[in-house]
PDB file of C-alpha atoms in Angstrom:
ATOM      1  CA  MET M1140     -43.485 -20.660 -43.521  1.00  0.00           C
ATOM      2  CA  PRO M1141     -39.623 -20.543 -43.354  1.00  0.00           C
ATOM      3  CA  ALA M1142     -37.889 -17.190 -43.570  1.00  0.00           C
ATOM      4  CA  SER M1143     -36.823 -16.118 -47.062  1.00  0.00           C
ATOM      5  CA  SER M1144     -33.143 -16.559 -47.935  1.00  0.00           C
ATOM      6  CA  ASP M1145     -33.375 -14.391 -51.037  1.00  0.00           C
ATOM      7  CA  PRO M1146     -30.295 -12.092 -50.935  1.00  0.00           C
ATOM      8  CA  SER M1147     -32.096  -9.473 -53.018  1.00  0.00           C
ATOM      9  CA  MET M1148     -34.589  -8.869 -50.193  1.00  0.00           C
ATOM     10  CA  SER M1149     -31.786  -8.364 -47.649  1.00  0.00           C
ATOM     11  CA  ASP M1150     -30.005  -5.974 -49.999  1.00  0.00           C
ATOM     12  CA  ALA M1151     -33.204  -3.994 -50.518  1.00  0.00           C
ATOM     13  CA  PHE M1152     -33.738  -3.714 -46.754  1.00  0.00           C
ATOM     14  CA  LEU M1153     -30.167  -2.496 -46.211  1.00  0.00           C
ATOM     15  CA  ASP M1154     -30.563   0.053 -49.018  1.00  0.00           C
ATOM     16  CA  PHE M1155     -33.784   1.323 -47.366  1.00  0.00           C
ATOM     17  CA  VAL M1156     -32.054   1.712 -43.983  1.00  0.00           C
ATOM     18  CA  ARG M1157     -29.078   3.532 -45.555  1.00  0.00           C
ATOM     19  CA  SER M1158     -31.270   5.961 -47.496  1.00  0.00           C
ATOM     20  CA  ASN M1159     -33.701   6.625 -44.607  1.00  0.00           C
ATOM     21  CA  GLY M1160     -31.303   6.461 -41.679  1.00  0.00           C
ATOM     22  CA  PRO M1161     -31.935   9.973 -40.244  1.00  0.00           C
ATOM     23  CA  MET M1162     -35.710   9.599 -40.470  1.00  0.00           C
ATOM     24  CA  LEU M1163     -35.620   6.181 -38.799  1.00  0.00           C
ATOM     25  CA  ALA M1164     -33.408   7.546 -36.016  1.00  0.00           C
ATOM     26  CA  VAL M1165     -35.875  10.350 -35.312  1.00  0.00           C
ATOM     27  CA  ALA M1166     -38.779   7.908 -35.303  1.00  0.00           C
ATOM     28  CA  LEU M1167     -36.921   5.657 -32.869  1.00  0.00           C
ATOM     29  CA  VAL M1168     -36.200   8.589 -30.548  1.00  0.00           C
ATOM     30  CA  VAL M1169     -39.884   9.599 -30.592  1.00  0.00           C
ATOM     31  CA  ILE M1170     -41.078   6.056 -29.833  1.00  0.00           C
ATOM     32  CA  VAL M1171     -38.631   5.648 -26.946  1.00  0.00           C
ATOM     33  CA  SER M1172     -39.500   9.094 -25.552  1.00  0.00           C
ATOM     34  CA  VAL M1173     -43.232   8.338 -25.603  1.00  0.00           C
ATOM     35  CA  GLN M1174     -42.646   5.016 -23.870  1.00  0.00           C
ATOM     36  CA  LEU M1175     -40.476   6.647 -21.203  1.00  0.00           C
ATOM     37  CA  LEU M1176     -43.069   9.388 -20.639  1.00  0.00           C
ATOM     38  CA  PHE M1177     -45.853   6.816 -20.290  1.00  0.00           C
ATOM     39  CA  MET M1178     -43.810   4.760 -17.828  1.00  0.00           C
ATOM     40  CA  SER M1179     -42.854   7.844 -15.791  1.00  0.00           C
ATOM     41  CA  ARG M1180     -46.517   8.811 -15.441  1.00  0.00           C
ATOM     42  CA  MET M1181     -47.414   5.277 -14.388  1.00  0.00           C
ATOM     43  CA  PHE M1182     -44.819   5.130 -11.643  1.00  0.00           C
ATOM     44  CA  SER M1183     -44.304   8.782 -10.654  1.00  0.00           C
ATOM     45  CA  SER M1184     -45.651  10.167  -7.402  1.00  0.00           C
ATOM     46  CA  PRO M1185     -48.552  12.674  -7.464  1.00  0.00           C
ATOM     47  CA  PRO M1186     -47.702  16.364  -7.047  1.00  0.00           C
ATOM     48  CA  PRO M1187     -47.087  17.413  -3.423  1.00  0.00           C
ATOM     49  CA  ALA M1188     -50.084  18.497  -1.344  1.00  0.00           C
ATOM     50  CA  PHE M1189     -50.512  22.048  -0.074  1.00  0.00           C
ATOM     51  CA  LEU M1190     -52.600  21.111   2.951  1.00  0.00           C
ATOM     52  CA  ASP M1191     -51.051  20.121   6.254  1.00  0.00           C
ATOM     53  CA  PRO M1192     -53.302  18.323   8.770  1.00  0.00           C
ATOM     54  CA  THR M1193     -51.195  19.573  11.699  1.00  0.00           C
ATOM     55  CA  GLU M1194     -51.044  23.316  11.074  1.00  0.00           C
ATOM     56  CA  PHE M1195     -52.989  26.193   9.519  1.00  0.00           C
ATOM     57  CA  LYS M1196     -51.407  27.795   6.444  1.00  0.00           C
ATOM     58  CA  PRO M1197     -52.394  31.089   4.750  1.00  0.00           C
ATOM     59  CA  LEU M1198     -54.019  31.000   1.320  1.00  0.00           C
ATOM     60  CA  PRO M1199     -54.519  34.250  -0.639  1.00  0.00           C
ATOM     61  CA  LEU M1200     -57.908  34.952  -2.208  1.00  0.00           C
ATOM     62  CA  THR M1201     -57.541  35.625  -5.940  1.00  0.00           C
ATOM     63  CA  SER M1202     -61.188  35.712  -7.048  1.00  0.00           C
ATOM     64  CA  LYS M1203     -64.557  36.343  -5.411  1.00  0.00           C
ATOM     65  CA  THR M1204     -67.798  36.048  -7.396  1.00  0.00           C
ATOM     66  CA  ASN M1205     -71.408  36.460  -6.281  1.00  0.00           C
ATOM     67  CA  ILE M1206     -73.462  33.481  -7.461  1.00  0.00           C
ATOM     68  CA  ASN M1207     -76.799  34.654  -6.071  1.00  0.00           C
ATOM     69  CA  HIS M1208     -78.149  36.875  -3.309  1.00  0.00           C
ATOM     70  CA  ASN M1209     -76.405  34.987  -0.489  1.00  0.00           C
ATOM     71  CA  THR M1210     -73.756  32.738  -2.059  1.00  0.00           C
ATOM     72  CA  VAL M1211     -70.212  33.413  -3.270  1.00  0.00           C
ATOM     73  CA  MET M1212     -67.579  31.467  -5.175  1.00  0.00           C
ATOM     74  CA  LEU M1213     -64.057  31.890  -3.800  1.00  0.00           C
ATOM     75  CA  ARG M1214     -60.807  30.939  -5.493  1.00  0.00           C
ATOM     76  CA  PHE M1215     -57.567  30.693  -3.542  1.00  0.00           C
ATOM     77  CA  GLU M1216     -54.219  30.064  -5.200  1.00  0.00           C
ATOM     78  CA  PHE M1217     -50.895  28.536  -4.189  1.00  0.00           C
ATOM     79  CA  ASP M1218     -47.814  27.016  -5.857  1.00  0.00           C
ATOM     80  CA  LYS M1219     -48.760  25.745  -9.322  1.00  0.00           C
ATOM     81  CA  GLY M1220     -46.723  22.593  -8.773  1.00  0.00           C
ATOM     82  CA  GLN M1221     -48.946  21.554  -5.870  1.00  0.00           C
ATOM     83  CA  ARG M1222     -52.411  20.034  -5.518  1.00  0.00           C
ATOM     84  CA  ILE M1223     -54.658  20.916  -2.591  1.00  0.00           C
ATOM     85  CA  GLY M1224     -54.346  17.373  -1.188  1.00  0.00           C
ATOM     86  CA  LEU M1225     -57.943  16.596  -0.237  1.00  0.00           C
ATOM     87  CA  PRO M1226     -59.325  13.027  -0.549  1.00  0.00           C
ATOM     88  CA  ILE M1227     -62.974  12.490  -1.518  1.00  0.00           C
ATOM     89  CA  GLY M1228     -65.288  12.863   1.465  1.00  0.00           C
ATOM     90  CA  GLN M1229     -62.919  15.108   3.439  1.00  0.00           C
ATOM     91  CA  HIS M1230     -63.082  18.846   4.130  1.00  0.00           C
ATOM     92  CA  ILE M1231     -60.926  21.856   5.050  1.00  0.00           C
ATOM     93  CA  SER M1232     -60.939  23.983   8.216  1.00  0.00           C
ATOM     94  CA  PHE M1233     -60.983  27.769   7.854  1.00  0.00           C
ATOM     95  CA  LYS M1234     -59.645  29.955  10.682  1.00  0.00           C
ATOM     96  CA  SER M1235     -59.843  33.724  11.041  1.00  0.00           C
ATOM     97  CA  ALA M1236     -60.131  36.278  13.825  1.00  0.00           C
ATOM     98  CA  GLY M1237     -63.655  37.481  14.534  1.00  0.00           C
ATOM     99  CA  GLU M1238     -64.762  40.990  15.458  1.00  0.00           C
ATOM    100  CA  ASP M1239     -64.044  40.264  19.128  1.00  0.00           C
ATOM    101  CA  GLY M1240     -60.522  39.122  18.310  1.00  0.00           C
ATOM    102  CA  LYS M1241     -61.266  35.460  19.037  1.00  0.00           C
ATOM    103  CA  ASP M1242     -60.549  32.853  16.375  1.00  0.00           C
ATOM    104  CA  VAL M1243     -63.512  31.574  14.368  1.00  0.00           C
ATOM    105  CA  TYR M1244     -63.408  28.084  12.835  1.00  0.00           C
ATOM    106  CA  ARG M1245     -65.593  26.599  10.107  1.00  0.00           C
ATOM    107  CA  SER M1246     -65.221  23.572   7.817  1.00  0.00           C
ATOM    108  CA  TYR M1247     -65.900  23.724   4.074  1.00  0.00           C
ATOM    109  CA  THR M1248     -65.638  21.326   1.146  1.00  0.00           C
ATOM    110  CA  PRO M1249     -64.187  22.613  -2.156  1.00  0.00           C
ATOM    111  CA  VAL M1250     -66.081  22.272  -5.414  1.00  0.00           C
ATOM    112  CA  SER M1251     -62.783  21.881  -7.284  1.00  0.00           C
ATOM    113  CA  ASP M1252     -61.165  18.461  -7.245  1.00  0.00           C
ATOM    114  CA  ASP M1253     -57.698  17.300  -6.259  1.00  0.00           C
ATOM    115  CA  ALA M1254     -56.516  17.173  -9.877  1.00  0.00           C
ATOM    116  CA  LEU M1255     -56.519  20.993 -10.077  1.00  0.00           C
ATOM    117  CA  LEU M1256     -52.992  22.301  -9.545  1.00  0.00           C
ATOM    118  CA  GLY M1257     -52.209  25.618  -7.877  1.00  0.00           C
ATOM    119  CA  ALA M1258     -55.748  26.537  -6.820  1.00  0.00           C
ATOM    120  CA  VAL M1259     -58.813  25.531  -4.827  1.00  0.00           C
ATOM    121  CA  GLU M1260     -62.405  26.784  -5.242  1.00  0.00           C
ATOM    122  CA  PHE M1261     -65.316  26.958  -2.808  1.00  0.00           C
ATOM    123  CA  VAL M1262     -69.014  27.769  -3.123  1.00  0.00           C
ATOM    124  CA  ILE M1263     -70.134  29.186   0.235  1.00  0.00           C
ATOM    125  CA  LYS M1264     -73.536  30.358   1.431  1.00  0.00           C
ATOM    126  CA  LEU M1265     -73.414  33.419   3.695  1.00  0.00           C
ATOM    127  CA  TYR M1266     -75.754  33.531   6.679  1.00  0.00           C
ATOM    128  CA  PRO M1267     -76.721  36.856   8.342  1.00  0.00           C
ATOM    129  CA  THR M1268     -75.800  35.643  11.826  1.00  0.00           C
ATOM    130  CA  GLY M1269     -72.880  33.372  10.907  1.00  0.00           C
ATOM    131  CA  LYS M1270     -69.547  34.499  12.328  1.00  0.00           C
ATOM    132  CA  MET M1271     -67.481  33.002   9.506  1.00  0.00           C
ATOM    133  CA  SER M1272     -70.062  34.228   7.004  1.00  0.00           C
ATOM    134  CA  GLN M1273     -69.401  37.794   8.143  1.00  0.00           C
ATOM    135  CA  ILE M1274     -65.654  37.284   7.830  1.00  0.00           C
ATOM    136  CA  ILE M1275     -65.962  35.840   4.325  1.00  0.00           C
ATOM    137  CA  SER M1276     -68.362  38.563   3.200  1.00  0.00           C
ATOM    138  CA  LYS M1277     -65.706  41.163   4.114  1.00  0.00           C
ATOM    139  CA  LEU M1278     -62.733  39.188   2.756  1.00  0.00           C
ATOM    140  CA  GLN M1279     -61.128  41.023  -0.162  1.00  0.00           C
ATOM    141  CA  VAL M1280     -59.063  39.733  -3.084  1.00  0.00           C
ATOM    142  CA  GLY M1281     -55.428  39.718  -1.987  1.00  0.00           C
ATOM    143  CA  GLU M1282     -56.243  38.903   1.634  1.00  0.00           C
ATOM    144  CA  SER M1283     -55.619  35.428   3.027  1.00  0.00           C
ATOM    145  CA  MET M1284     -57.580  32.756   4.860  1.00  0.00           C
ATOM    146  CA  MET M1285     -55.879  30.284   7.195  1.00  0.00           C
ATOM    147  CA  MET M1286     -56.611  26.676   6.199  1.00  0.00           C
ATOM    148  CA  LYS M1287     -55.820  23.241   7.580  1.00  0.00           C
ATOM    149  CA  GLY M1288     -56.724  19.726   6.483  1.00  0.00           C
ATOM    150  CA  PRO M1289     -57.735  17.268   5.357  1.00  0.00           C
ATOM    151  CA  LYS M1290     -60.206  16.370   8.084  1.00  0.00           C
ATOM    152  CA  GLY M1291     -63.341  14.269   8.246  1.00  0.00           C
ATOM    153  CA  ARG M1292     -64.705  10.887   9.297  1.00  0.00           C
ATOM    154  CA  LEU M1293     -65.627   9.521   5.867  1.00  0.00           C
ATOM    155  CA  GLN M1294     -62.879   7.399   4.319  1.00  0.00           C
ATOM    156  CA  TYR M1295     -64.065   6.914   0.743  1.00  0.00           C
ATOM    157  CA  LYS M1296     -62.698   4.049  -1.325  1.00  0.00           C
ATOM    158  CA  PRO M1297     -63.536   3.494  -5.013  1.00  0.00           C
ATOM    159  CA  ASN M1298     -66.491   1.154  -5.478  1.00  0.00           C
ATOM    160  CA  MET M1299     -66.875   0.728  -1.707  1.00  0.00           C
ATOM    161  CA  LYS M1300     -70.641   0.615  -2.285  1.00  0.00           C
ATOM    162  CA  LYS M1301     -72.723  -0.414  -5.279  1.00  0.00           C
ATOM    163  CA  HIS M1302     -75.213   2.440  -4.836  1.00  0.00           C
ATOM    164  CA  ILE M1303     -74.899   5.672  -2.835  1.00  0.00           C
ATOM    165  CA  GLY M1304     -77.826   7.919  -1.992  1.00  0.00           C
ATOM    166  CA  MET M1305     -77.343  11.585  -1.217  1.00  0.00           C
ATOM    167  CA  VAL M1306     -79.645  14.108   0.427  1.00  0.00           C
ATOM    168  CA  ALA M1307     -78.486  17.734   0.324  1.00  0.00           C
ATOM    169  CA  GLY M1308     -80.047  20.996   1.423  1.00  0.00           C
ATOM    170  CA  GLY M1309     -78.735  24.374   0.256  1.00  0.00           C
ATOM    171  CA  SER M1310     -74.944  24.612   0.513  1.00  0.00           C
ATOM    172  CA  GLY M1311     -74.953  21.045   1.843  1.00  0.00           C
ATOM    173  CA  ILE M1312     -74.461  20.074  -1.792  1.00  0.00           C
ATOM    174  CA  THR M1313     -70.727  20.889  -1.659  1.00  0.00           C
ATOM    175  CA  PRO M1314     -69.551  17.693   0.123  1.00  0.00           C
ATOM    176  CA  MET M1315     -71.616  15.701  -2.382  1.00  0.00           C
ATOM    177  CA  TYR M1316     -70.061  17.469  -5.365  1.00  0.00           C
ATOM    178  CA  GLN M1317     -66.839  15.462  -5.575  1.00  0.00           C
ATOM    179  CA  ASP M1318     -65.902  13.358  -8.567  1.00  0.00           C
ATOM    180  CA  ALA M1319     -65.444   9.684  -7.777  1.00  0.00           C
ATOM    181  CA  SER M1320     -64.039   8.028 -10.897  1.00  0.00           C
ATOM    182  CA  ASP M1321     -65.515   4.591 -10.323  1.00  0.00           C
ATOM    183  CA  LYS M1322     -68.653   2.596 -11.156  1.00  0.00           C
ATOM    184  CA  THR M1323     -70.752   3.570  -8.135  1.00  0.00           C
ATOM    185  CA  GLN M1324     -74.371   4.482  -8.896  1.00  0.00           C
ATOM    186  CA  VAL M1325     -75.438   7.757  -7.267  1.00  0.00           C
ATOM    187  CA  SER M1326     -78.956   9.040  -6.522  1.00  0.00           C
ATOM    188  CA  LEU M1327     -79.197  12.643  -5.314  1.00  0.00           C
ATOM    189  CA  VAL M1328     -82.146  14.421  -3.702  1.00  0.00           C
ATOM    190  CA  PHE M1329     -81.394  18.142  -3.515  1.00  0.00           C
ATOM    191  CA  GLY M1330     -83.748  20.424  -1.601  1.00  0.00           C
ATOM    192  CA  ASN M1331     -83.900  24.227  -1.680  1.00  0.00           C
ATOM    193  CA  VAL M1332     -86.294  27.059  -0.919  1.00  0.00           C
ATOM    194  CA  SER M1333     -86.467  28.549  -4.430  1.00  0.00           C
ATOM    195  CA  GLU M1334     -85.147  27.713  -7.864  1.00  0.00           C
ATOM    196  CA  GLU M1335     -82.489  30.431  -7.703  1.00  0.00           C
ATOM    197  CA  ASP M1336     -81.127  28.781  -4.552  1.00  0.00           C
ATOM    198  CA  ILE M1337     -80.071  25.627  -6.431  1.00  0.00           C
ATOM    199  CA  LEU M1338     -76.278  25.799  -6.293  1.00  0.00           C
ATOM    200  CA  LEU M1339     -74.116  24.166  -8.985  1.00  0.00           C
ATOM    201  CA  ARG M1340     -77.211  23.265 -10.971  1.00  0.00           C
ATOM    202  CA  SER M1341     -75.638  23.523 -14.414  1.00  0.00           C
ATOM    203  CA  GLU M1342     -72.666  21.443 -13.276  1.00  0.00           C
ATOM    204  CA  LEU M1343     -74.914  18.806 -11.715  1.00  0.00           C
ATOM    205  CA  ASP M1344     -77.144  18.624 -14.783  1.00  0.00           C
ATOM    206  CA  ALA M1345     -74.081  18.268 -17.017  1.00  0.00           C
ATOM    207  CA  LEU M1346     -72.833  15.375 -14.883  1.00  0.00           C
ATOM    208  CA  ALA M1347     -76.244  13.696 -15.033  1.00  0.00           C
ATOM    209  CA  THR M1348     -76.369  14.079 -18.811  1.00  0.00           C
ATOM    210  CA  ALA M1349     -72.862  12.666 -19.206  1.00  0.00           C
ATOM    211  CA  ASN M1350     -73.558   9.761 -16.824  1.00  0.00           C
ATOM    212  CA  PRO M1351     -77.235   8.821 -17.261  1.00  0.00           C
ATOM    213  CA  SER M1352     -76.767   5.291 -15.954  1.00  0.00           C
ATOM    214  CA  ARG M1353     -74.751   6.347 -12.903  1.00  0.00           C
ATOM    215  CA  LEU M1354     -76.312   9.604 -11.672  1.00  0.00           C
ATOM    216  CA  SER M1355     -79.935  10.599 -11.085  1.00  0.00           C
ATOM    217  CA  ILE M1356     -81.073  13.881  -9.506  1.00  0.00           C
ATOM    218  CA  ARG M1357     -84.369  14.882  -7.922  1.00  0.00           C
ATOM    219  CA  TYR M1358     -84.754  18.574  -7.096  1.00  0.00           C
ATOM    220  CA  LEU M1359     -87.194  19.635  -4.359  1.00  0.00           C
ATOM    221  CA  LEU M1360     -88.391  23.213  -3.782  1.00  0.00           C
ATOM    222  CA  ASN M1361     -90.359  24.712  -0.901  1.00  0.00           C
ATOM    223  CA  ALA M1362     -91.500  27.645  -3.020  1.00  0.00           C
ATOM    224  CA  PRO M1363     -91.561  26.462  -6.645  1.00  0.00           C
ATOM    225  CA  PRO M1364     -92.148  28.876  -9.534  1.00  0.00           C
ATOM    226  CA  GLU M1365     -95.041  28.490 -11.930  1.00  0.00           C
ATOM    227  CA  GLY M1366     -94.400  25.636 -14.344  1.00  0.00           C
ATOM    228  CA  TRP M1367     -91.936  23.834 -12.052  1.00  0.00           C
ATOM    229  CA  THR M1368     -91.742  20.143 -12.965  1.00  0.00           C
ATOM    230  CA  GLY M1369     -89.546  18.933 -10.110  1.00  0.00           C
ATOM    231  CA  GLY M1370     -90.526  17.925  -6.598  1.00  0.00           C
ATOM    232  CA  VAL M1371     -92.252  20.151  -4.059  1.00  0.00           C
ATOM    233  CA  GLY M1372     -91.914  20.174  -0.285  1.00  0.00           C
ATOM    234  CA  PHE M1373     -89.571  18.379   2.081  1.00  0.00           C
ATOM    235  CA  VAL M1374     -87.836  15.016   2.126  1.00  0.00           C
ATOM    236  CA  ASN M1375     -90.262  12.396   3.446  1.00  0.00           C
ATOM    237  CA  ALA M1376     -90.635   8.609   3.384  1.00  0.00           C
ATOM    238  CA  ASP M1377     -92.192   8.627  -0.094  1.00  0.00           C
ATOM    239  CA  VAL M1378     -89.263  10.648  -1.488  1.00  0.00           C
ATOM    240  CA  VAL M1379     -86.747   8.337   0.151  1.00  0.00           C
ATOM    241  CA  LYS M1380     -88.447   5.170  -1.147  1.00  0.00           C
ATOM    242  CA  THR M1381     -88.842   6.591  -4.670  1.00  0.00           C
ATOM    243  CA  TYR M1382     -85.526   8.337  -5.320  1.00  0.00           C
ATOM    244  CA  LEU M1383     -82.934   6.776  -2.997  1.00  0.00           C
ATOM    245  CA  PRO M1384     -81.527   3.243  -2.850  1.00  0.00           C
ATOM    246  CA  ALA M1385     -83.308   0.784  -0.585  1.00  0.00           C
ATOM    247  CA  PRO M1386     -81.444  -0.066   2.628  1.00  0.00           C
ATOM    248  CA  SER M1387     -78.884  -2.846   2.087  1.00  0.00           C
ATOM    249  CA  ASP M1388     -75.266  -3.725   2.829  1.00  0.00           C
ATOM    250  CA  ASP M1389     -74.303  -2.698  -0.733  1.00  0.00           C
ATOM    251  CA  CYS M1390     -75.750   0.796  -0.317  1.00  0.00           C
ATOM    252  CA  MET M1391     -75.375   3.834   1.913  1.00  0.00           C
ATOM    253  CA  THR M1392     -76.894   7.302   2.057  1.00  0.00           C
ATOM    254  CA  LEU M1393     -75.085  10.547   2.849  1.00  0.00           C
ATOM    255  CA  TYR M1394     -76.803  13.733   4.022  1.00  0.00           C
ATOM    256  CA  CYS M1395     -75.789  17.339   4.631  1.00  0.00           C
ATOM    257  CA  GLY M1396     -77.616  20.628   5.117  1.00  0.00           C
ATOM    258  CA  PRO M1397     -79.031  22.964   7.762  1.00  0.00           C
ATOM    259  CA  PRO M1398     -79.342  21.317  11.216  1.00  0.00           C
ATOM    260  CA  PRO M1399     -83.183  21.098  11.218  1.00  0.00           C
ATOM    261  CA  MET M1400     -83.135  19.420   7.800  1.00  0.00           C
ATOM    262  CA  VAL M1401     -80.356  17.021   8.821  1.00  0.00           C
ATOM    263  CA  GLU M1402     -82.259  15.953  11.927  1.00  0.00           C
ATOM    264  CA  ALA M1403     -85.495  15.389   9.985  1.00  0.00           C
ATOM    265  CA  VAL M1404     -83.760  13.510   7.149  1.00  0.00           C
ATOM    266  CA  LYS M1405     -81.859  11.226   9.521  1.00  0.00           C
ATOM    267  CA  LYS M1406     -85.078  10.351  11.364  1.00  0.00           C
ATOM    268  CA  CYS M1407     -86.880   9.684   8.072  1.00  0.00           C
ATOM    269  CA  LEU M1408     -84.094   7.415   6.768  1.00  0.00           C
ATOM    270  CA  GLU M1409     -84.058   5.435   9.991  1.00  0.00           C
ATOM    271  CA  GLU M1410     -87.837   4.981   9.849  1.00  0.00           C
ATOM    272  CA  VAL M1411     -87.545   3.640   6.298  1.00  0.00           C
ATOM    273  CA  GLY M1412     -85.114   0.996   7.531  1.00  0.00           C
ATOM    274  CA  TYR M1413     -81.579   2.333   7.234  1.00  0.00           C
ATOM    275  CA  GLN M1414     -79.157   1.061   9.867  1.00  0.00           C
ATOM    276  CA  ALA M1415     -76.535   3.269  11.515  1.00  0.00           C
ATOM    277  CA  ASP M1416     -73.691   1.839   9.396  1.00  0.00           C
ATOM    278  CA  GLN M1417     -75.638   2.620   6.201  1.00  0.00           C
ATOM    279  CA  LEU M1418     -75.870   6.357   6.980  1.00  0.00           C
ATOM    280  CA  PHE M1419     -73.340   9.172   7.097  1.00  0.00           C
ATOM    281  CA  GLY M1420     -73.961  12.811   7.983  1.00  0.00           C
ATOM    282  CA  PHE M1421     -71.461  15.536   7.158  1.00  0.00           C
TER     283      PHE M1421
END
């Protein structure tokens, strides 16, 4: 249809612009500002990282909370304009002087993600004979821990596998608890001694509820309470075949936990048919 040449319509439009000029100017400014903000976010660089892979840097402890009888949550803070700078699958080295004056090193994976600015959080199990455990148990709010990173052999890329299996024992859940915003299906088998030992359970259950088609979880307990409806015992071939992806080039399985568990799980996965390039141990 050809454009109208009716002069009355043009006059009406000009009258509207004259009478609503200030409002239209404000609307135009808002639209342009929103567009500029959107474009700046699309093309701007991420906030600078706190971590340096070449040197240890001090981080002050700002919060320390007991989660259960042998596990603490620690929060360390730094410049609010920075992110921690830790890719998925990587971890951070702690360094502190032991009782004999010699430096003690231990690697940990945060439970907070890289989107959190100005802080990093860890859930850490304390062992009676662990040198770093003793240091952390005595660490007070206001004191600092030396940290360096990122470090680690796993180079995670979004959708690098169609299905990822995970086997965790105790605090070995922390490297598994990292948000990968992609379409990868994840199956987790999480073993513990007792129900109170299940770390991050509410967070894991919330993730499973929010992503029922992407995340499944099977809890195993050595000493289950009365009425327990989850699994009982250790990871074996039946557990692997039932709750983890079958060996294939599109799948891989990660595992982390106490050394005896890691050794047993690795042997079990290999017996089921997993090849070396389909397995990764933290």
